[in-house]
CSV table of C-alpha atoms in Angstrom, one decimal:
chain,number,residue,atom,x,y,z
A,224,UNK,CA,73.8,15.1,60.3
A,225,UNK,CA,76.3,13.4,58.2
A,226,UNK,CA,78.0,10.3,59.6
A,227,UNK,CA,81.3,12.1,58.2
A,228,UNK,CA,80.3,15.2,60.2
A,229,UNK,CA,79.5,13.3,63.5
A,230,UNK,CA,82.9,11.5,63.1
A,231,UNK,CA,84.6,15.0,62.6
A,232,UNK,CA,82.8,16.6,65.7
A,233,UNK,CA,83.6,13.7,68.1
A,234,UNK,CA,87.4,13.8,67.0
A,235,UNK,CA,87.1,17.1,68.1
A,236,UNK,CA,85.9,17.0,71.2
A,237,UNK,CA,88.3,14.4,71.8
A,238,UNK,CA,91.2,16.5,70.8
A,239,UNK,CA,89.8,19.3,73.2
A,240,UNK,CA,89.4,16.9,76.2
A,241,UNK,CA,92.8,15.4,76.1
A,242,UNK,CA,94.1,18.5,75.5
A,243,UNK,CA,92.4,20.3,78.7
A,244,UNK,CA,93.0,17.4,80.5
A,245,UNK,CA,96.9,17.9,79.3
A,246,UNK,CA,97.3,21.1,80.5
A,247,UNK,CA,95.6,20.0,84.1
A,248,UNK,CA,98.3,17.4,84.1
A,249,UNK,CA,101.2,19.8,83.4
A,250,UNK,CA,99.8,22.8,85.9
A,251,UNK,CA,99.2,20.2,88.6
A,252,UNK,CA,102.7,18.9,88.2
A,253,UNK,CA,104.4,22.3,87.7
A,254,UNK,CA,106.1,23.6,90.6
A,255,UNK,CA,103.9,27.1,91.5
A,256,UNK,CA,105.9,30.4,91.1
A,257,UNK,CA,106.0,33.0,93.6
A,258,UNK,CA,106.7,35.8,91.6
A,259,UNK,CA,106.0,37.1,87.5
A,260,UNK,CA,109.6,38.6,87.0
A,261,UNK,CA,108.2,39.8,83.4
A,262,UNK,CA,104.8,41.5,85.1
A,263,UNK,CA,106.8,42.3,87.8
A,264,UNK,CA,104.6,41.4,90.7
A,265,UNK,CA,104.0,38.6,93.5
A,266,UNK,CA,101.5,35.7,92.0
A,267,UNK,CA,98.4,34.2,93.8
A,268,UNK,CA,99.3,31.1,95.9
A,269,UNK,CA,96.9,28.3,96.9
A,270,UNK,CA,94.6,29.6,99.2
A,271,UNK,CA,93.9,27.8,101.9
A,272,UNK,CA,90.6,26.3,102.4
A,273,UNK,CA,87.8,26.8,105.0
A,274,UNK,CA,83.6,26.6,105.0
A,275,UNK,CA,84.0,30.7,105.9
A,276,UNK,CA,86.4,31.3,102.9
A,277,UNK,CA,84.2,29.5,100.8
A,278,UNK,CA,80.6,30.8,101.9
A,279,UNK,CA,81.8,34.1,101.6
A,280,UNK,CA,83.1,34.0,98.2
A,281,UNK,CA,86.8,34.5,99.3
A,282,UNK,CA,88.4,31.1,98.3
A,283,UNK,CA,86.4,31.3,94.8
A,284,UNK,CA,87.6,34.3,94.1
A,285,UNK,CA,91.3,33.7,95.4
A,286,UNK,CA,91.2,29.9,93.9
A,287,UNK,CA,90.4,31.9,90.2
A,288,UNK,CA,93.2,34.1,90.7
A,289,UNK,CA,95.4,31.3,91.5
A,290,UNK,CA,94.5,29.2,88.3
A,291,UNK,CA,95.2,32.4,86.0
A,292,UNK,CA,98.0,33.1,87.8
A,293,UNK,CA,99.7,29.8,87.5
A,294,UNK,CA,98.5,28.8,84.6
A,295,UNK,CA,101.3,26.8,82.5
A,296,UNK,CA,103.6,29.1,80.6
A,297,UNK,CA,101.7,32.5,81.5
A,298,UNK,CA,104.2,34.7,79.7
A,299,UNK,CA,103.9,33.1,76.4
A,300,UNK,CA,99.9,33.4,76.4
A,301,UNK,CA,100.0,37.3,77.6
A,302,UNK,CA,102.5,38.0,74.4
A,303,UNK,CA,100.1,35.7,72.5
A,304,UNK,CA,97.4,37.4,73.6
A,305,UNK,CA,99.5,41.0,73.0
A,306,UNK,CA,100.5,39.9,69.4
A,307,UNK,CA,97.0,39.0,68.4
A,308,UNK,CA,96.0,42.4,70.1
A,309,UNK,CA,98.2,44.5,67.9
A,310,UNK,CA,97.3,42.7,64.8
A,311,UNK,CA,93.8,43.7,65.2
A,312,UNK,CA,95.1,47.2,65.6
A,313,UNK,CA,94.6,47.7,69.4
A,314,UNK,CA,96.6,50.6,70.8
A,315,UNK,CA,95.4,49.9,74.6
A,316,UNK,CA,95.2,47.3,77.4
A,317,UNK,CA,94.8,47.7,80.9
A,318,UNK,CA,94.9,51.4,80.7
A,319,UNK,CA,98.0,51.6,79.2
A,320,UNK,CA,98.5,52.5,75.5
A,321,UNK,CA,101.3,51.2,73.0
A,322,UNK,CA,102.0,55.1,71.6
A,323,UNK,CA,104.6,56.3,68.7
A,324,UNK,CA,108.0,55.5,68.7
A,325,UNK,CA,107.9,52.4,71.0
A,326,UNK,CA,106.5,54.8,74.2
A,327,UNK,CA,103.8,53.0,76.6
A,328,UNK,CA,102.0,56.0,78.0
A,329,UNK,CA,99.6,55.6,80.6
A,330,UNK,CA,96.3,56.7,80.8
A,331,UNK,CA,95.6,59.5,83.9
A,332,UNK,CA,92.2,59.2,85.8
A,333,UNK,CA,92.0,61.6,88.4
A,334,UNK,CA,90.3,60.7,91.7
A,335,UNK,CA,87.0,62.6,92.8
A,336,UNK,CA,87.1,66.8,93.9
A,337,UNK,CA,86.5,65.5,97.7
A,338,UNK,CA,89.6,62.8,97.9
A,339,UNK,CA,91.4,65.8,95.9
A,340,UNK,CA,89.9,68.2,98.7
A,341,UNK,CA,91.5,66.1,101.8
A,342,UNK,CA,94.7,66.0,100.0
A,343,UNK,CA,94.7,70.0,99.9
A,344,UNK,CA,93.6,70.2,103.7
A,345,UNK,CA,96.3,67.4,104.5
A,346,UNK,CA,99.0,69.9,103.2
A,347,UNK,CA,97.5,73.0,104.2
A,348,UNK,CA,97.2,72.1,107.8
A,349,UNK,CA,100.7,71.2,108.0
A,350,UNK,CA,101.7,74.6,106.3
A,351,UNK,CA,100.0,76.0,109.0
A,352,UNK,CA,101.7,74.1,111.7
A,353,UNK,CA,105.1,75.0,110.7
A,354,UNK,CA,105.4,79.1,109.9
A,355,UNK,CA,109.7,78.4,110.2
A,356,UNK,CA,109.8,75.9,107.7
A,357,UNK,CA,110.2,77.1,104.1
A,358,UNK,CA,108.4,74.6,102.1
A,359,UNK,CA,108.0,73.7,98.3
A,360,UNK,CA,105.7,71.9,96.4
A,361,UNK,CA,106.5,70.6,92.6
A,362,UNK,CA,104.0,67.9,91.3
A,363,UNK,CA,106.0,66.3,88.1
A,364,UNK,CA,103.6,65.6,84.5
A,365,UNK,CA,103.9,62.1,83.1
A,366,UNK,CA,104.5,61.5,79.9
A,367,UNK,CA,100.7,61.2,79.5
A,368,UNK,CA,100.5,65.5,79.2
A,369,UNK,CA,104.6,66.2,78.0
A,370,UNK,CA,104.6,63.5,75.3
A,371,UNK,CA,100.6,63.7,74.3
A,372,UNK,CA,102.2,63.7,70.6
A,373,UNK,CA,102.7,60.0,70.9
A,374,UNK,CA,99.5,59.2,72.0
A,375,UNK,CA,97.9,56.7,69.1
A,376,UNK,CA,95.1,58.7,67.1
A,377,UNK,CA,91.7,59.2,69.0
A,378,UNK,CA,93.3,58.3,72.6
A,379,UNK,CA,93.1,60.8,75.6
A,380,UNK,CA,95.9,60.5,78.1
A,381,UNK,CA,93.2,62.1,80.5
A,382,UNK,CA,93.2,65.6,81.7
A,383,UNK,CA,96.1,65.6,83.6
A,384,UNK,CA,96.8,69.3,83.2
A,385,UNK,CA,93.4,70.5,84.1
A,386,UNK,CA,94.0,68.5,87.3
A,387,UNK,CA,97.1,70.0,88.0
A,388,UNK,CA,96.0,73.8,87.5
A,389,UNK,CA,93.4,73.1,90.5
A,390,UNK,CA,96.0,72.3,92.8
A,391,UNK,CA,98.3,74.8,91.2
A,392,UNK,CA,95.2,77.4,91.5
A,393,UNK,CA,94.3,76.1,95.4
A,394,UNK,CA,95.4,78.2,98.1
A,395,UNK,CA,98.8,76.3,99.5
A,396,UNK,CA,99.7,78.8,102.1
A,397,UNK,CA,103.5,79.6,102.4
A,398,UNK,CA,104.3,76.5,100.1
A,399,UNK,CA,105.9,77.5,96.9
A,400,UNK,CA,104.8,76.1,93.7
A,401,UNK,CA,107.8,74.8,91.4
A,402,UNK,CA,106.2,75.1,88.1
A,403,UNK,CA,108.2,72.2,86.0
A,404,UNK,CA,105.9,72.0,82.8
A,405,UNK,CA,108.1,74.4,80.6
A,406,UNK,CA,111.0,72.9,81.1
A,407,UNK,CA,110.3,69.1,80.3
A,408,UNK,CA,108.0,70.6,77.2
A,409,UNK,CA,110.9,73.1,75.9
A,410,UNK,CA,113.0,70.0,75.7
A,411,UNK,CA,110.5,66.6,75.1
A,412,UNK,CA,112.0,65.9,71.8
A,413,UNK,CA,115.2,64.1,74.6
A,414,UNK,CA,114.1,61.0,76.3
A,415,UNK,CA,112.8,62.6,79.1
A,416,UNK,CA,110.9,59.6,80.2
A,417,UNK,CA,111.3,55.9,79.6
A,418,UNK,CA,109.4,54.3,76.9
A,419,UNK,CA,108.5,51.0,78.9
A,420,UNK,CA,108.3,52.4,82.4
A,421,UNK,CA,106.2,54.8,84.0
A,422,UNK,CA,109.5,57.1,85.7
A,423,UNK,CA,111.4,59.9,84.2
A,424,UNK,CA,114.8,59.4,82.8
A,425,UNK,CA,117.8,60.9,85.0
A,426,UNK,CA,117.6,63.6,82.5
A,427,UNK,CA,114.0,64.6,83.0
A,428,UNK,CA,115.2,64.4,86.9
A,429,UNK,CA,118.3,66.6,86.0
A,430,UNK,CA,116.0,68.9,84.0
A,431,UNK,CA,113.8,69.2,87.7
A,432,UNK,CA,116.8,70.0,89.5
A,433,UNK,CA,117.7,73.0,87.8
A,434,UNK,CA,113.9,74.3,88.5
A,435,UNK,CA,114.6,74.0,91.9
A,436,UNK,CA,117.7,76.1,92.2
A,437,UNK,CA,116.5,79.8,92.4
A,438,UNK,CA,113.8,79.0,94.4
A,439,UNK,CA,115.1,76.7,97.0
A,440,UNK,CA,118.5,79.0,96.8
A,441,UNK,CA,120.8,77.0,95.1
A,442,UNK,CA,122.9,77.1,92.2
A,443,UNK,CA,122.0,73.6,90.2
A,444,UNK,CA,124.7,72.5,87.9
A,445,UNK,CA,125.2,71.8,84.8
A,446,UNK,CA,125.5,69.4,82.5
A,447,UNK,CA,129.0,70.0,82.1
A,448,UNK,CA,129.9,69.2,85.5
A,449,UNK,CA,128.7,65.5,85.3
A,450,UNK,CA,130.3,62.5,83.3
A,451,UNK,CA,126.9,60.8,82.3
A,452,UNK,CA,127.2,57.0,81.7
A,453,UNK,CA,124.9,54.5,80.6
A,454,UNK,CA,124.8,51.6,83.2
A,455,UNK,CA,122.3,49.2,81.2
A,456,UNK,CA,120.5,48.9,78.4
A,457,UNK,CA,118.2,46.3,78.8
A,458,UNK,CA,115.4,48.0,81.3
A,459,UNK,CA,111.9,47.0,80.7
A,460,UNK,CA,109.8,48.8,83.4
A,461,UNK,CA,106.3,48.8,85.0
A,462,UNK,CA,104.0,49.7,81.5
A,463,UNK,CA,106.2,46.8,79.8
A,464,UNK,CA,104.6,44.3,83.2
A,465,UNK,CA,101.5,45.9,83.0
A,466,UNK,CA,100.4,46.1,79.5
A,467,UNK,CA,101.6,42.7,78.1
A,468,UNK,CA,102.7,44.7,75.5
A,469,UNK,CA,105.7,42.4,74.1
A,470,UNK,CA,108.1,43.3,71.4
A,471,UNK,CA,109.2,46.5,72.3
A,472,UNK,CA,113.3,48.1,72.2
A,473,UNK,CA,114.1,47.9,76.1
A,474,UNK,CA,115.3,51.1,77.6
A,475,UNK,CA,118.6,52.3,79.0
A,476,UNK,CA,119.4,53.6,82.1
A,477,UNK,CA,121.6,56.6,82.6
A,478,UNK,CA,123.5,57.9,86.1
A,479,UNK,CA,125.1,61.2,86.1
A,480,UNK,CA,128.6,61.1,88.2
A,481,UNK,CA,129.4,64.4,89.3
A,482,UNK,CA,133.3,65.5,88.0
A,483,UNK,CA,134.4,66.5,91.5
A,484,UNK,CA,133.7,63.1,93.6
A,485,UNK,CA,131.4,64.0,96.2
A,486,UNK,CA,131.2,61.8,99.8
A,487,UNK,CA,127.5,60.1,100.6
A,488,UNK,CA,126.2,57.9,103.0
A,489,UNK,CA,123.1,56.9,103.3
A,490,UNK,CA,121.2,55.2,106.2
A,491,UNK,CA,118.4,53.3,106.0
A,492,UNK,CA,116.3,54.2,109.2
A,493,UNK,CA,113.9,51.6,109.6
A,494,UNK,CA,115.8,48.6,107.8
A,495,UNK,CA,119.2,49.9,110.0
A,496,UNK,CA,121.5,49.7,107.4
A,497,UNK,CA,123.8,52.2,105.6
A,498,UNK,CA,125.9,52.4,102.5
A,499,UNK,CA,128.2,54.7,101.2
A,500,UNK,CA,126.5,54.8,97.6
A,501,UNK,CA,123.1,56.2,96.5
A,502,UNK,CA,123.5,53.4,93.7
A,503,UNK,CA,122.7,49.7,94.4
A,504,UNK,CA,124.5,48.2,91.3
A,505,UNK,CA,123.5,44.6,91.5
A,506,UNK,CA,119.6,45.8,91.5
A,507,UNK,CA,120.6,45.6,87.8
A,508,UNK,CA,120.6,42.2,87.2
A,509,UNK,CA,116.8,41.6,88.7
A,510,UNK,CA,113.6,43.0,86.2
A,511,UNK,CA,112.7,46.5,88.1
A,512,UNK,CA,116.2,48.0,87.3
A,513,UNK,CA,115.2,51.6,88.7
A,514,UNK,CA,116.0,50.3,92.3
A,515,UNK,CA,119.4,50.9,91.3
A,516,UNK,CA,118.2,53.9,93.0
A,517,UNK,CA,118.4,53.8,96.4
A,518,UNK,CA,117.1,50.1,96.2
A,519,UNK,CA,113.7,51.0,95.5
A,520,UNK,CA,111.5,52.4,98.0
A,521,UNK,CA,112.0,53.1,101.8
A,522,UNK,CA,110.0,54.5,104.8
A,523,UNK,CA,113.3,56.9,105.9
A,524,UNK,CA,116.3,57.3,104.4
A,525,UNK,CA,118.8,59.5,105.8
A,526,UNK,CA,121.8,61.0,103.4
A,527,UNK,CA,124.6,62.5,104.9
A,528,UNK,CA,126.7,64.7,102.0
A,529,UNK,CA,130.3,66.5,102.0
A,530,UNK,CA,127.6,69.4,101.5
A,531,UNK,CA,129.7,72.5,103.4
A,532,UNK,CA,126.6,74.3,103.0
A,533,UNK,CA,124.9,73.0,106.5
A,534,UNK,CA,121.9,72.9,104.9
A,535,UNK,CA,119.3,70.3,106.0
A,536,UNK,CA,116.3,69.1,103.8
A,537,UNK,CA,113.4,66.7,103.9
A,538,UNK,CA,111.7,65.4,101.0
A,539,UNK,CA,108.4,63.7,101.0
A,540,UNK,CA,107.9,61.9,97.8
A,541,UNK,CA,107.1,58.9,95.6
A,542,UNK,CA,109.4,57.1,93.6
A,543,UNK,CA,110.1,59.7,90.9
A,544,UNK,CA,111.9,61.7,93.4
A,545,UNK,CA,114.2,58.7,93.7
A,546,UNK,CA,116.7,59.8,90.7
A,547,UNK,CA,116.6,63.4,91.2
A,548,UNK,CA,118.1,63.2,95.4
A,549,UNK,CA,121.5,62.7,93.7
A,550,UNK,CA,121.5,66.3,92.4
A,551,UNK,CA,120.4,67.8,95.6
A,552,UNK,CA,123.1,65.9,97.7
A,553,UNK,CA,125.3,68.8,96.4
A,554,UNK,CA,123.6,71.4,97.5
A,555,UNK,CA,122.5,70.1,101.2
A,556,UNK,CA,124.8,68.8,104.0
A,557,UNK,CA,121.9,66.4,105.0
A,558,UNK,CA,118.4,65.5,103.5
A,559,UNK,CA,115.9,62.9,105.3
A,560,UNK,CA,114.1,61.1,103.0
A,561,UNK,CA,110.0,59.9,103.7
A,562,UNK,CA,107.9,57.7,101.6
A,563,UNK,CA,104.3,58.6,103.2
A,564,UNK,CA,103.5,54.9,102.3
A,565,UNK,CA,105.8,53.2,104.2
A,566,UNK,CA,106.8,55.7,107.0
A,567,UNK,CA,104.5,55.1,110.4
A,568,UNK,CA,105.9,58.1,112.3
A,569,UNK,CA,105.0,61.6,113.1
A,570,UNK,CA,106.6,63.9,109.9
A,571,UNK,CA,106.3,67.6,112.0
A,572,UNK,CA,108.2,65.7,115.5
A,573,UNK,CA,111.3,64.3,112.9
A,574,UNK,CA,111.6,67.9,111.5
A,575,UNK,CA,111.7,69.6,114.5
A,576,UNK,CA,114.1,67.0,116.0
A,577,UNK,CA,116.4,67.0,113.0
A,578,UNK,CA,115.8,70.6,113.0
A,579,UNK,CA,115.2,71.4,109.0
A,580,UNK,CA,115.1,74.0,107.5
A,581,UNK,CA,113.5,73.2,104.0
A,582,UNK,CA,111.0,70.8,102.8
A,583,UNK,CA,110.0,69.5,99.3
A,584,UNK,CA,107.0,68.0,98.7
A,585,UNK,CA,107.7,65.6,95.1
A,586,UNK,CA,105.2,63.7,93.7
A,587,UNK,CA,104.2,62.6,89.9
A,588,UNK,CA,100.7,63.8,89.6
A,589,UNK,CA,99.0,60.3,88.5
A,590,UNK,CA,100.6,58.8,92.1
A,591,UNK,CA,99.5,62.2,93.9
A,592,UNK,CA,96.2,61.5,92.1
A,593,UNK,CA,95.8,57.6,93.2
A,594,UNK,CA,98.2,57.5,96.8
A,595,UNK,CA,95.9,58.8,99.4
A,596,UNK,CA,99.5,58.5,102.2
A,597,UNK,CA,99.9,62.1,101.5
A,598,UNK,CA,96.4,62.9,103.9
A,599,UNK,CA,98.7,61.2,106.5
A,600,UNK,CA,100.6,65.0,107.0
A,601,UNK,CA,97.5,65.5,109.0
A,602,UNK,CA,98.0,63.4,111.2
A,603,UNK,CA,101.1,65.3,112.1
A,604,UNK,CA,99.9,68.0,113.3
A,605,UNK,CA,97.1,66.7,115.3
């Protein structure tokens, strides 16, 4: 080797040490964060140490998590990392895919036919255990099946359709099935879902509603009846964290006020607290602005309307039912709210207590698909 190339080499390495050893320096002295506001989650902390953690492969593990985690300016290496991505022509990363039009679409992968099959029995056994309860059912596509269109060439957004028609197709008893595919298809070309998060827009919820009015009884409104006003514009939701995708138009976020004020409070069971608004308006200064419903997700809520229609309703759901409760505050004097995930208590013994009269089952199919809470039903009637 050439003295000149040994010279070169050796500067090299030199340049590389002092540099790792740099950016030791600045990570040891860098106050850790607690939280990723642009990935919107909670970041490793040091683990603590101990011979068990460590023989069993626990503190190595946590320890690399940690170091990843906290590594010195995170967010600028992930859009780095994002921009060199999309120059190379890469449409996906971690199972979300950067679609037409500015839309991350996420990619559905249904569970296995037996976790499906204990879902079905879940429900079916509580169908069974309440005859007096008149019950519905309406699993909402993602933008995955509506907006397939956008999909990059080549990609499959999974076969979320096929997965819905066996549920649709299994027998559910005296639950009725709210079919809302035609509606969100007949009218995809609006922004029916957000292009950065994983949630319908309040108009795909409004949309929803309107499904559920002959069936459940109701007369749903119209658009006419609402002033519709944009509260921000700077959303960038859960497929914005979770792909690292970076340079992509935030979205905006839309409430629709009915015309004639209505009166709402809502009480927040197992945090015992209430407000007198469905909306919590300063959620939309933080980064996961579609808490401004309801501030996110709760084991029980209870929402007490002007309703006159003595109506009473629960709704067990996931978050996508979150901004379509507003439009069925109108129609129902009181609706309890459960979040399987979070709520601990016995769902048949609240309903009989509270003494409803209708029940809605809402759930997004990929979180129907991945949530296994919804088995918990069982448990109720047990």
């Amino acid at each position: 080797m050439k003295k000149y190339d040994q010279v070169y080499y050796r500067a090299l390495a030199i340049v590389l040490l002092m540099f790792t050893g740099a950016v030791l320096v600045v990570n040891c002295l860098t106050p850790g964060k607690v939280f990723s506001e642009s990935e919107n989650r909670m970041l490793q902390q040091l683990p603590a140490f101990s011979l068990q953690a460590l023989g069993s492969g626990k503190f190595t593990s946590e320890f690399e998590s940690y170091i990843s985690d906290q590594f010195m300016e995170r967010d600028f290496w992930i859009g780095l990392k994002s921009d060199a991505d999309q120059g190379l022509g890469r449409k996906e990363s971690n199972g979300v895919y950067l679609g037409k039009d500015g839309y991350l679409i996420q990619k559905f992968t249904p569970p296995g036919q037996e976790d499906l099959a204990d879902k079905l029995k879940a429900i079916q056994a509580f169908d069974q255990a309440t005859p007096g309860l008149r019950k519905y059912m309406m699993l909402v596509p993602t933008a995955a099946s509506i907006l397939e269109d956008k999909l990059p060439p080549y990609a499959s957004g999974g076969d979320e359709r096929g997965y819905w028609d066996k549920i649709k197709a299994s027998d559910l008893g005296d639950i009725r099935w709210i079919d809302v595919f035609p509606a969100l298809e007949a009218d995809k070309e609006q922004p029916l879902y957000y292009k950065t998060d994983h949630h319908w827009t309040t108009q795909g919820a409004f949309l929803a509603h309107r499904e559920l009015g002959v069936p459940m009884g109701f007369t749903p409104r119209n658009e006419d009846d609402f002033n519709i006003r944009q509260i921000n514009n700077q959303f960038y939701g859960s497929l914005y964290s979770k792909s690292g995708f970076r340079h992509i138009p935030p979205d905006a976020i839309e409430l629709y006020y009915p015309k004639v004020p209505e009166t709402v409070s809502v009480e927040y069971a197992h945090e015992q607290q209430s407000a007198d608004s469905m909306y919590v308006m300063g959620n939309l200064t933080k980064k996961d602005k579609y808490t401004v419903f309801f501030n996110g997700n709760h084991g029980l809520l209870r929402i007490t309307t002007g309703s006159a229609e003595g109506r009473r309703l629960l709704i067990v759901k996931d978050s996508y039912a979150n901004s379509l409760i507003p439009f069925l505050t109108l129609h129902f004097s009181e609706i309890d709210v459960i979040d399987l995930r979070y709520y601990d208590g016995n769902v048949r013994k609240l309903m009989e207590e509270r003494q409803i009269g209708d029940m809605l089952i809402l759930y997004n199919i990929a979180t129907f698909s991945e949530d296994p809470s919804i088995k918990a039903l069982a448990d109720a009637v047990e």
